[in-house]
Tab-separated table of C-alpha atoms and ligand atoms in Angstrom:
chain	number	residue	atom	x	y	z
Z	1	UNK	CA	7.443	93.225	41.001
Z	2	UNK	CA	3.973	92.771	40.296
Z	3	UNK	CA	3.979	89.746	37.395
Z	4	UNK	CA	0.891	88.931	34.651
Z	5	UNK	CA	0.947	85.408	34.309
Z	6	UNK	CA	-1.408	84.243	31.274
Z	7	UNK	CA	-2.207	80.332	31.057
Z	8	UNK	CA	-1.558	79.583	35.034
Z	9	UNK	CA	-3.947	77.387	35.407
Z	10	UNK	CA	-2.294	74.935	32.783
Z	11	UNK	CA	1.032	73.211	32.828
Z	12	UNK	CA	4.022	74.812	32.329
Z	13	UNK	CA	2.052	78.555	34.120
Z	14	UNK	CA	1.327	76.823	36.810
Z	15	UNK	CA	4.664	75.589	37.473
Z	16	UNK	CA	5.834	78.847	36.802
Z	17	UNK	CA	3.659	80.179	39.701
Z	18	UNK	CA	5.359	78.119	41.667
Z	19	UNK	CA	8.483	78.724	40.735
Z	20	UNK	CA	8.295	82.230	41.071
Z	21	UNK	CA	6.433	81.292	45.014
Z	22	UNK	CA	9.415	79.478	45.838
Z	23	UNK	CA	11.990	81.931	44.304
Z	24	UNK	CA	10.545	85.284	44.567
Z	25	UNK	CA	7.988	85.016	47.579
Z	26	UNK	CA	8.123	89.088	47.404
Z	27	UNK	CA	6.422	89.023	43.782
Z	28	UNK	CA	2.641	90.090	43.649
Z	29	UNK	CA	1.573	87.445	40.841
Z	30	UNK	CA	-2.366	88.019	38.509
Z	31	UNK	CA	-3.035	84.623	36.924
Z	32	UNK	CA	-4.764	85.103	34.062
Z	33	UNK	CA	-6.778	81.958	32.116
Z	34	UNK	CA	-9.995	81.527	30.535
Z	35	UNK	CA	-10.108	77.962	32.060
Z	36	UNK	CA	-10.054	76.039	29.086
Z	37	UNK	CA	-10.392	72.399	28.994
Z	38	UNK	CA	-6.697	72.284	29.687
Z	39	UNK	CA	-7.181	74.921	32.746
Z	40	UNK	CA	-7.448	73.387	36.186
Z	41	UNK	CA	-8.220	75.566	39.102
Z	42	UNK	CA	-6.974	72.728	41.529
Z	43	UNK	CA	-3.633	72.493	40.307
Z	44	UNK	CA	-3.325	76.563	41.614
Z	45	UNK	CA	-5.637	75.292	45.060
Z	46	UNK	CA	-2.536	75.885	47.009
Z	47	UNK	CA	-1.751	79.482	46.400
Z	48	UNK	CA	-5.258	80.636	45.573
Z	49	UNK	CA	-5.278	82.144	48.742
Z	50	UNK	CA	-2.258	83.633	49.254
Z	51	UNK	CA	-2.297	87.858	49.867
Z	52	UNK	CA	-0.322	88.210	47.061
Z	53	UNK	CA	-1.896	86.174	44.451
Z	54	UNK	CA	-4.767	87.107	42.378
Z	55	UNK	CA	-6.951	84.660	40.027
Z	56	UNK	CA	-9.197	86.555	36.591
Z	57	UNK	CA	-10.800	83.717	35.063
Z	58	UNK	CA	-10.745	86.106	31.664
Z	59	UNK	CA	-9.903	85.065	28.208
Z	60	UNK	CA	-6.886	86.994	26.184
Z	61	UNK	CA	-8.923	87.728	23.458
Z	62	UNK	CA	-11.232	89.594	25.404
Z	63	UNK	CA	-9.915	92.911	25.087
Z	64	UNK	CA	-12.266	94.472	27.433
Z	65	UNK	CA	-11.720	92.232	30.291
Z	66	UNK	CA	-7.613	92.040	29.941
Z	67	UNK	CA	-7.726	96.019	29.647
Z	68	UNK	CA	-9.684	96.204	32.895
Z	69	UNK	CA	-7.605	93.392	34.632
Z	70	UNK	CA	-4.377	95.970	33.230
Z	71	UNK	CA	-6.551	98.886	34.825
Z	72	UNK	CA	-6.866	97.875	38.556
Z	73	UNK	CA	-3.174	95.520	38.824
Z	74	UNK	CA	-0.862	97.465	36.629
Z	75	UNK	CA	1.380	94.448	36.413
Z	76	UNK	CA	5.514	95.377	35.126
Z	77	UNK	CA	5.340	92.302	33.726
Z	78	UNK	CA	3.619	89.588	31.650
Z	79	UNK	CA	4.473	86.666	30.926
Z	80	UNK	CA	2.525	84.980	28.097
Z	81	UNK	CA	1.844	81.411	28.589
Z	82	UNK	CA	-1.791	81.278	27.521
Z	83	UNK	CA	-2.376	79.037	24.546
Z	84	UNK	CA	-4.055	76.286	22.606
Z	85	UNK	CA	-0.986	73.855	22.858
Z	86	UNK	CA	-1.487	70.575	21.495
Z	87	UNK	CA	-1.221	69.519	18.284
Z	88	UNK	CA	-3.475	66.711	17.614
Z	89	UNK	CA	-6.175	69.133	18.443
Z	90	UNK	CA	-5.121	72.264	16.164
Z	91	UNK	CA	-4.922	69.269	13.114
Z	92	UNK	CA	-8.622	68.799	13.945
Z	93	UNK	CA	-9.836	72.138	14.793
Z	94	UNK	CA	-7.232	74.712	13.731
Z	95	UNK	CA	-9.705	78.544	14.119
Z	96	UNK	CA	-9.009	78.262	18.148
Z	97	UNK	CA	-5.474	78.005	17.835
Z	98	UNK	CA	-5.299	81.374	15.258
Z	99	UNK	CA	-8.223	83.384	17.654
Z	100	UNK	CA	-5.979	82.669	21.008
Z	101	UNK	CA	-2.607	82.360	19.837
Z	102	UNK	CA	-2.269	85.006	17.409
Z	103	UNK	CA	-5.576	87.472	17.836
Z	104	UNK	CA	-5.315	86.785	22.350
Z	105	UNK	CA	-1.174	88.098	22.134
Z	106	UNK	CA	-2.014	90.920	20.250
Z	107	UNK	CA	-4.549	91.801	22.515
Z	108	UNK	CA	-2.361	91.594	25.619
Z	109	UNK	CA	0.527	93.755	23.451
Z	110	UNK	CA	-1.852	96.247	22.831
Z	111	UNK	CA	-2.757	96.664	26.895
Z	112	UNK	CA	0.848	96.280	27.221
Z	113	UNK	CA	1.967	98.980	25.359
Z	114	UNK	CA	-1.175	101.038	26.825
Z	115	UNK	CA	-0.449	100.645	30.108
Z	116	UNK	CA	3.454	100.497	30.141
Z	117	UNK	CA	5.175	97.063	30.988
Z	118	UNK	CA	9.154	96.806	31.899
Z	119	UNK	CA	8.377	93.209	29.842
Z	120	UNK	CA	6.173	91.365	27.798
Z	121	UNK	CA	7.500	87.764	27.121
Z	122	UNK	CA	6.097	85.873	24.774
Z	123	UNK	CA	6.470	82.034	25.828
Z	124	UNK	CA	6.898	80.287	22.553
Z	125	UNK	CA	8.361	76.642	20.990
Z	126	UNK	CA	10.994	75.242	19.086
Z	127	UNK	CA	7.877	73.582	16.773
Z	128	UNK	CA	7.761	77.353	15.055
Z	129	UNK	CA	11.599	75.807	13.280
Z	130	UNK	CA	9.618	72.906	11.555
Z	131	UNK	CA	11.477	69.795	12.190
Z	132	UNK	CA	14.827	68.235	11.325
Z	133	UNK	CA	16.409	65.168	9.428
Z	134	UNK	CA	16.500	61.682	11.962
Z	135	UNK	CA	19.901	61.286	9.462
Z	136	UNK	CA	21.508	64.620	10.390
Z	137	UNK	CA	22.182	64.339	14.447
Z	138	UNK	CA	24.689	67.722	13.582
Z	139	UNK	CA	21.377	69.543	12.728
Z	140	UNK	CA	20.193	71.622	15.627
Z	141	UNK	CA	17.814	75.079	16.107
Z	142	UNK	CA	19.303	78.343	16.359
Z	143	UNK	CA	17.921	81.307	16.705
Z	144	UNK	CA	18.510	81.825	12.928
Z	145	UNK	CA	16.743	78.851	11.739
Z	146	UNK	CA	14.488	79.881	10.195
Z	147	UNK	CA	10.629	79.842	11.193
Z	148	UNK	CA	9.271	76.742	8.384
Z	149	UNK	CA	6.161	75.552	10.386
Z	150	UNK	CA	4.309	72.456	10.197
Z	151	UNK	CA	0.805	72.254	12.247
Z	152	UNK	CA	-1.734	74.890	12.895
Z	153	UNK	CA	-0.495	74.768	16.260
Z	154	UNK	CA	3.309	75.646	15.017
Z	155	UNK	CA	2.048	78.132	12.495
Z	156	UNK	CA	0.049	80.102	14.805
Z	157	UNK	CA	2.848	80.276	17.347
Z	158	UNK	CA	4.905	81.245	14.870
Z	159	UNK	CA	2.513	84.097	13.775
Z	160	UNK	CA	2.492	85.101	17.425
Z	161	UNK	CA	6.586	85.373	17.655
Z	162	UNK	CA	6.285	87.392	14.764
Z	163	UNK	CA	3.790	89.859	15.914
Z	164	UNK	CA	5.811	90.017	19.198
Z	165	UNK	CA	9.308	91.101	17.415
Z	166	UNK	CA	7.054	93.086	15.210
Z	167	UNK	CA	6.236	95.162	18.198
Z	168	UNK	CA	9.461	95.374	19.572
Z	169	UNK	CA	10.337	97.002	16.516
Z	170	UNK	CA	7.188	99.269	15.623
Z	171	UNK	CA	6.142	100.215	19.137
Z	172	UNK	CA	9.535	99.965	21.141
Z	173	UNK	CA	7.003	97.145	23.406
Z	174	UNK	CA	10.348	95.970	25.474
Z	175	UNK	CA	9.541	92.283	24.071
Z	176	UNK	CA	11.368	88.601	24.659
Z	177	UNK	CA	10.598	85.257	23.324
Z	178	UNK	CA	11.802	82.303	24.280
Z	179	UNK	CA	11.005	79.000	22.569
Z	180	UNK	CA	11.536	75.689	24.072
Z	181	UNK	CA	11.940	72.560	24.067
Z	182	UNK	CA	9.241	69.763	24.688
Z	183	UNK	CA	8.620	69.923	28.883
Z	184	UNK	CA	7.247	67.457	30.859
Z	185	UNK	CA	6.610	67.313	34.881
Z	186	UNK	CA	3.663	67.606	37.110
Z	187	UNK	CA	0.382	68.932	35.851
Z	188	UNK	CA	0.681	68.101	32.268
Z	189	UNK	CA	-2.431	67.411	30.557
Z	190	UNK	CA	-2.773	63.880	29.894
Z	191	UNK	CA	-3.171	64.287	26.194
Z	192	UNK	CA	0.384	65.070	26.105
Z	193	UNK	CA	2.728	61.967	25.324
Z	194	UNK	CA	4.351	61.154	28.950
Z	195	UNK	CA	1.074	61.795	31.120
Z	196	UNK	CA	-0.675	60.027	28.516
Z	197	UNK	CA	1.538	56.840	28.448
Z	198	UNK	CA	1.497	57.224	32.339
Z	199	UNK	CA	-1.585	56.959	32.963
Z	200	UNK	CA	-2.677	54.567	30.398
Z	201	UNK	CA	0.424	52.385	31.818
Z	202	UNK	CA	-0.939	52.654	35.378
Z	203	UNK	CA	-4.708	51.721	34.170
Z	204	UNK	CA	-3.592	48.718	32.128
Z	205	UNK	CA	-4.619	50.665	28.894
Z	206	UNK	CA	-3.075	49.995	25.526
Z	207	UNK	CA	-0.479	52.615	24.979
Z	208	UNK	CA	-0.945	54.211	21.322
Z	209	UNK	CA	2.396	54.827	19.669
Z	210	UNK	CA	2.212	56.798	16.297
Z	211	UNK	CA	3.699	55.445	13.388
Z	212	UNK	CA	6.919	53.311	14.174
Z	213	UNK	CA	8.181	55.582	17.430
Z	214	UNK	CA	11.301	56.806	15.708
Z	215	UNK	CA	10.029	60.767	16.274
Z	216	UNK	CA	12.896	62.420	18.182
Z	217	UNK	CA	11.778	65.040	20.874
Z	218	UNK	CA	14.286	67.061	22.883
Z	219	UNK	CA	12.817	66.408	26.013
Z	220	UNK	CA	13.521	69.507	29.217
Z	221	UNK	CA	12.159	68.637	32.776
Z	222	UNK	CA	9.184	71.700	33.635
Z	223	UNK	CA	11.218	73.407	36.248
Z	224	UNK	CA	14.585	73.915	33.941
Z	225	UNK	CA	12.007	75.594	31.690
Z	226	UNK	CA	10.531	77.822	34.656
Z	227	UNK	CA	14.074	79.049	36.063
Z	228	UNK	CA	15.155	79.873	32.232
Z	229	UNK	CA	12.236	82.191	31.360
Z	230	UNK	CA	12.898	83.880	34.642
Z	231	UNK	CA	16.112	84.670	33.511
Z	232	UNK	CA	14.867	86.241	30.304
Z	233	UNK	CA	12.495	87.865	32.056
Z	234	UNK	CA	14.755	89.554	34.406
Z	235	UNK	CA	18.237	89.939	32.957
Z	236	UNK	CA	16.882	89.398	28.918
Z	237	UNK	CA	17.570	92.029	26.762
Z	238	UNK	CA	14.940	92.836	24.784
Z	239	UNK	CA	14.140	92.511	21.259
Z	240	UNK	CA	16.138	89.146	21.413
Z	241	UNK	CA	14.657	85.810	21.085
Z	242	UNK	CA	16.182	82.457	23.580
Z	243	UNK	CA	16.529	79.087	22.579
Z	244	UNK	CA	15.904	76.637	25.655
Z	245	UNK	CA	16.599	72.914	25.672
Z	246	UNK	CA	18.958	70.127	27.130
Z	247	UNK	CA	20.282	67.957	24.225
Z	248	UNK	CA	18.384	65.371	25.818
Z	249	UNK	CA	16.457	63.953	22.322
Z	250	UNK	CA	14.890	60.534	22.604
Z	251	UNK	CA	12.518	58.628	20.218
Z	252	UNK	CA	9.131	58.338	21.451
Z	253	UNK	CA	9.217	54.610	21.721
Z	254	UNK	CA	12.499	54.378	23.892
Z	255	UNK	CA	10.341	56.792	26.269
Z	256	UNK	CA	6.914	54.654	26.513
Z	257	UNK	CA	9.540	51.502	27.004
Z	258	UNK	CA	11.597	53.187	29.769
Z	259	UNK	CA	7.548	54.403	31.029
Z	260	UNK	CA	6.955	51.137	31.260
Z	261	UNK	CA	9.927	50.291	33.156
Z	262	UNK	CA	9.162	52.888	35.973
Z	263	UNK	CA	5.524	51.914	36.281
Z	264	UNK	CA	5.995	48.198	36.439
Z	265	UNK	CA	3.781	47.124	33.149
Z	266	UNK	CA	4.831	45.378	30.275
Z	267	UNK	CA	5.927	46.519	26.960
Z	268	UNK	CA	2.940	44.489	25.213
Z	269	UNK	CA	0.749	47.542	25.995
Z	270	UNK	CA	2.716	49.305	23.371
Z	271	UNK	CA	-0.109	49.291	20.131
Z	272	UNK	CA	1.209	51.275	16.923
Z	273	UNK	CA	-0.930	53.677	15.646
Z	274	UNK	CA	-1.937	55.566	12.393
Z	275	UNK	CA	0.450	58.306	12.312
Z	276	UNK	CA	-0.015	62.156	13.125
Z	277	UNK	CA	-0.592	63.926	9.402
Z	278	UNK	CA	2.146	65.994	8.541
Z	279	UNK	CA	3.862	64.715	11.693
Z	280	UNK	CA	7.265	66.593	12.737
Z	281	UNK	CA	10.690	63.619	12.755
Z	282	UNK	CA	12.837	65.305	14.704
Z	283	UNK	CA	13.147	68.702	17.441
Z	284	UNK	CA	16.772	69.575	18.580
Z	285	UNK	CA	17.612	72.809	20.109
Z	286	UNK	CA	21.085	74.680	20.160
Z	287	UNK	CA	20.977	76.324	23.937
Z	288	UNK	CA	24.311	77.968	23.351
Z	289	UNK	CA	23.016	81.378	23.302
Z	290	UNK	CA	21.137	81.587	26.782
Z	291	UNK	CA	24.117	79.637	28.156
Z	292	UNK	CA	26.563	82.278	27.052
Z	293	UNK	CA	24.164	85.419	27.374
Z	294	UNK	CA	22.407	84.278	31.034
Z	295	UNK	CA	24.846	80.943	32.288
Z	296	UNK	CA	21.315	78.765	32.078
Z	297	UNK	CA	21.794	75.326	32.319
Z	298	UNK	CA	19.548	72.113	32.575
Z	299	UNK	CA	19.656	70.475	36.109
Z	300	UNK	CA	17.526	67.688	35.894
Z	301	UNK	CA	18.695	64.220	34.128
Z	302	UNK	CA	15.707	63.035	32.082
Z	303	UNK	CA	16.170	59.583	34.144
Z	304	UNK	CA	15.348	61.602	37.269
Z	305	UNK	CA	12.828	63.934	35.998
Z	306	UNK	CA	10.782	60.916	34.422
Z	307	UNK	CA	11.133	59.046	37.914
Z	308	UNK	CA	9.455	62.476	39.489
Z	309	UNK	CA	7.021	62.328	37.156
Z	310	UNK	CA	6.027	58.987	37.357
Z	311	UNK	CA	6.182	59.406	41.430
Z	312	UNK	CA	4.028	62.443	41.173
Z	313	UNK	CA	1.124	61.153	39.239
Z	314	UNK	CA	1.034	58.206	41.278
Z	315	UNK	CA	0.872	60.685	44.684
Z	316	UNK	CA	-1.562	62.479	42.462
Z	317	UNK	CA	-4.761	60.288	41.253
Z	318	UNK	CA	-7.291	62.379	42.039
Z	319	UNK	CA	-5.820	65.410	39.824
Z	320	UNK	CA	-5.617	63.485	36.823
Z	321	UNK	CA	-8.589	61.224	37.820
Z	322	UNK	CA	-11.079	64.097	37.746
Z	323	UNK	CA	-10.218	64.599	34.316
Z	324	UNK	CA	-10.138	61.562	32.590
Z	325	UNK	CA	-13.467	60.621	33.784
Z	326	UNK	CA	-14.476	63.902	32.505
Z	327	UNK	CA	-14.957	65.317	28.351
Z	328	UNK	CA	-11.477	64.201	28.153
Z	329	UNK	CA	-13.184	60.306	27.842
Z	330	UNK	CA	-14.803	62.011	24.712
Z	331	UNK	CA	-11.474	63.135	23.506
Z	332	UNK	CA	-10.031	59.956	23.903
Z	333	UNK	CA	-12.728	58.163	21.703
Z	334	UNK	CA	-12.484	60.587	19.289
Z	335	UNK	CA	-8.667	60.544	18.863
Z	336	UNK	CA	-8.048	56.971	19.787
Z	337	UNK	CA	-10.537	54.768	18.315
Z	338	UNK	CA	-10.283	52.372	15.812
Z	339	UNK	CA	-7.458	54.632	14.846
F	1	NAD	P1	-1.549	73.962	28.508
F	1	NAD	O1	-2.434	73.616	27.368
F	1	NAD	O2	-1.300	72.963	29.584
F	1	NAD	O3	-2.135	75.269	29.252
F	1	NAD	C1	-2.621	76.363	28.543
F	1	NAD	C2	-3.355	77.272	29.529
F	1	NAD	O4	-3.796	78.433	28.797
F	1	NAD	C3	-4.601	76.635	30.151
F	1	NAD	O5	-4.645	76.934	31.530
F	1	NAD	C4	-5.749	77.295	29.411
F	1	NAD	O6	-6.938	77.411	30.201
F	1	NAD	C5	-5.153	78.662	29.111
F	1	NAD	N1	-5.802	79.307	27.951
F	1	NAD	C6	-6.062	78.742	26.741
F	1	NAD	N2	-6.690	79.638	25.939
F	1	NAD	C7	-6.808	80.781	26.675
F	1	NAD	C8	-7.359	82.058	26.398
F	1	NAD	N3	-7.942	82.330	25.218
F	1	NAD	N4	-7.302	83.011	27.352
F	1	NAD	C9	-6.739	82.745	28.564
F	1	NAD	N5	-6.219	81.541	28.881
F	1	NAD	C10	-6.252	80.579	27.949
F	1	NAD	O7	-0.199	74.461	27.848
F	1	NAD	P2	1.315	74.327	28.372
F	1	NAD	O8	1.860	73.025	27.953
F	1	NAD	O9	1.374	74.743	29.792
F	1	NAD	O10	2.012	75.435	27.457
F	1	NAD	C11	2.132	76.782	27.902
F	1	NAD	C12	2.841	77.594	26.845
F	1	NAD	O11	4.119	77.046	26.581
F	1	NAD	C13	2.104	77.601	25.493
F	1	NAD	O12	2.200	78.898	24.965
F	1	NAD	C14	2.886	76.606	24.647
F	1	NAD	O13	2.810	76.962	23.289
F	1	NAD	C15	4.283	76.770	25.202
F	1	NAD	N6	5.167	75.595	25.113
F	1	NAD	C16	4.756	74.383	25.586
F	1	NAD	C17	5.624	73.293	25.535
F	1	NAD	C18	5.238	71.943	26.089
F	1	NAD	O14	5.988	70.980	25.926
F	1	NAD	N7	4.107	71.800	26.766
F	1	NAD	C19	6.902	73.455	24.991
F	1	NAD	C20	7.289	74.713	24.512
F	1	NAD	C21	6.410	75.771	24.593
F	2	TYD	P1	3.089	65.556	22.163
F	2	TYD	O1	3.244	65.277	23.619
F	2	TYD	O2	1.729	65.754	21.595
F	2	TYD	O3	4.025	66.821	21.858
F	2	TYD	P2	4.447	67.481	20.414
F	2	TYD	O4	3.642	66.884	19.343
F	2	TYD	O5	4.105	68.908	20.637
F	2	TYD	O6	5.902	67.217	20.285
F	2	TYD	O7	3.767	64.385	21.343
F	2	TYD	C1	5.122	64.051	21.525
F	2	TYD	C2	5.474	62.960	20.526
F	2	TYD	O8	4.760	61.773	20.876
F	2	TYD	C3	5.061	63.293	19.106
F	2	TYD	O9	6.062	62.788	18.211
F	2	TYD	C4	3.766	62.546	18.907
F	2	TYD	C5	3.927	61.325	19.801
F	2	TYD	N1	2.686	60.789	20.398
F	2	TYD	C6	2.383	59.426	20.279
F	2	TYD	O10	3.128	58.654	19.662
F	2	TYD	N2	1.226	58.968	20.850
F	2	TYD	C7	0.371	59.782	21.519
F	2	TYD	O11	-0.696	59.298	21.992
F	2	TYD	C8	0.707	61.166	21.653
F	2	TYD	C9	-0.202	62.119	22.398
F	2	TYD	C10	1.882	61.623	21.091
């Protein structure tokens, strides 16, 4: 199979690149990615070499490019990772988030549907549900909850899923989305809560809590995520949309207290911050349906996967190094200060 990965040079592609390495070695794979600031080359150093491996540094909204990149590798498959992700950022500087999110999958529908695919999937979040009650634990997302977003980052996922189905149904485009839970593993960005708190944690750093901590995320360890949207990619059926996710919710501040646990600093780090506007209380996902339809199941206990973690950034300094000496410092100032 000859497999369009978009965003591999992020988190959650790259490990997917992997995955699909270790798993399907016979696999021809095209990484696709503009290189954002959340691209890293290094993290795909490994495999950049490989015979059956090709990197486009090319951005999905440039239809030109990701027509010609359709042209010469013909791929069966894409799978749509590419994306602004993080929230903070789309509250601050939503037009990115709308031109790649929405305008870059439409783009690499319509070379889809030029070209002929045997799948497009269209990798997407349980954020596009809104959020839920921290009084109603018997709340969870279904696939027929219905799409009540909160963030420009939410919304223009949403917008995306949307425009996916909406080709599934206009075009026959064999399409499947899958939204998830939040993931968290090696090569996260570290303006992402658990690299974050990491690596603050490790540099002696005040760790910046928003509001009081109660926010309940439904946390899924990276590689669960990887070997469920290679289910839907191969035994999917299209025009159907997959809930993924663990029942593994946790408050934010029981996380940065069991972070600080596994690192070995103490809790006074924690600082409370001013909270995220319009900030989401509480993601749960119902993964009954991709259970029942595909027998997917999380394997990793979030103790375990958060000891990984921890273990790999340590084994990994000079990954995350490189980048927080870089614009990310700016970031920081910007998001952090006085705040
Ligand atoms: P990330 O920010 O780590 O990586 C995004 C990648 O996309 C980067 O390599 C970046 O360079 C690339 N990219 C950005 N704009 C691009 C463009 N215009 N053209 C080509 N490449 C571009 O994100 P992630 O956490 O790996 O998330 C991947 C996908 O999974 C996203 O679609 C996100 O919405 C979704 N998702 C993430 C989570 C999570 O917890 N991280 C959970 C559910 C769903
Ligand atoms: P994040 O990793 O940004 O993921 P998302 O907002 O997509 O769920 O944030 C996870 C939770 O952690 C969210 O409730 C916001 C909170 N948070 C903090 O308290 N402090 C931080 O510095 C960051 C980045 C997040």
């Amino acid at each position: 199979m000859r497999i369009l990965v978009t965003g591999g040079a992020g988190f959650i592609g790259a490990n997917y690149i992997y995955y699909l390495k270790k798993q399907h070695p016979e696999d021809r794979i095209i990484c696709l990615d503009k290189l954002t600031y959340a691209g890293n080359l290094s993290t795909l150093e490994p495999v950049m070499h490989d015979g059956n491996f090709r990197f486009s540094r090319t951005d999905i909204c440039d239809r030109e490019g990701v027509f010609r990149l359709f042209e010469e590798e013909r791929p069966d498959v894409v799978v749509n990772f590419a994306a602004e992700s993080h929230v903070d950022r789309s509250i601050e500087s939503p037009g990115i988030f709308l031109q790649t999110n929405i305008i870059g999958t439409s783009v690499l529908m319509d070379a889809s549907r030029k070209y002929g695919v045997s799948r497009f999937h269209q990798v997407s979040t349980d954020e596009v549900y809104g959020d839920l009650p921290l009084d109603r634990p018997d709340l969870l997302f279904t696939e027929e909850t219905p799409l009540h977003t909160s963030s420009p980052y939410s919304s223009s996922k949403a917008a995306a899923d949307l425009l996916a189905m909406s080709y599934w149904r206009t075009y026959g485009l064999p399409v499947t989305v899958s939204r998830c839970s939040n993931n968290y593993g090696p090569y996260q960005f570290p303006e992402k809560l658990i690299p974050l708190m990491i690596i603050n944690a490790l540099s002696d750093k005040p760790l910046p809590v928003y509001g009081q901590g109660i926010n309940v995320r439904d946390w899924l360890y990276v590689e669960d995520h990887c070997r469920a949207i290679d289910l839907v990619v191969r035994q999917g059926t299209p025009g159907e949309v997959y809930n993924i996710g663990g029942h593994n919710e946790m408050r934010n501040i029981d996380i940065v207290k069991m972070i600080c646990r596994e690192v070995g600093k103490p809790e006074s780090l924690i600082t409370f911050v001013t909270d995220r506007k319009g900030h989401d209380m509480r993601y749960a996902i119902d993964p009954a349906k991709i259970h029942a339809a595909l027998g997917w199941l999380p394997e990793t206990k979030f103790e375990d996967g958060l000891r990984k973690t921890v273990r790999w950034y340590l084994d990994n300094r000079a990954w995350w190094e490189t980048i927080v000496s870089g614009e990310y410092r700016e970031y920081y100032e910007k998001m952090y200060h006085n705040r």
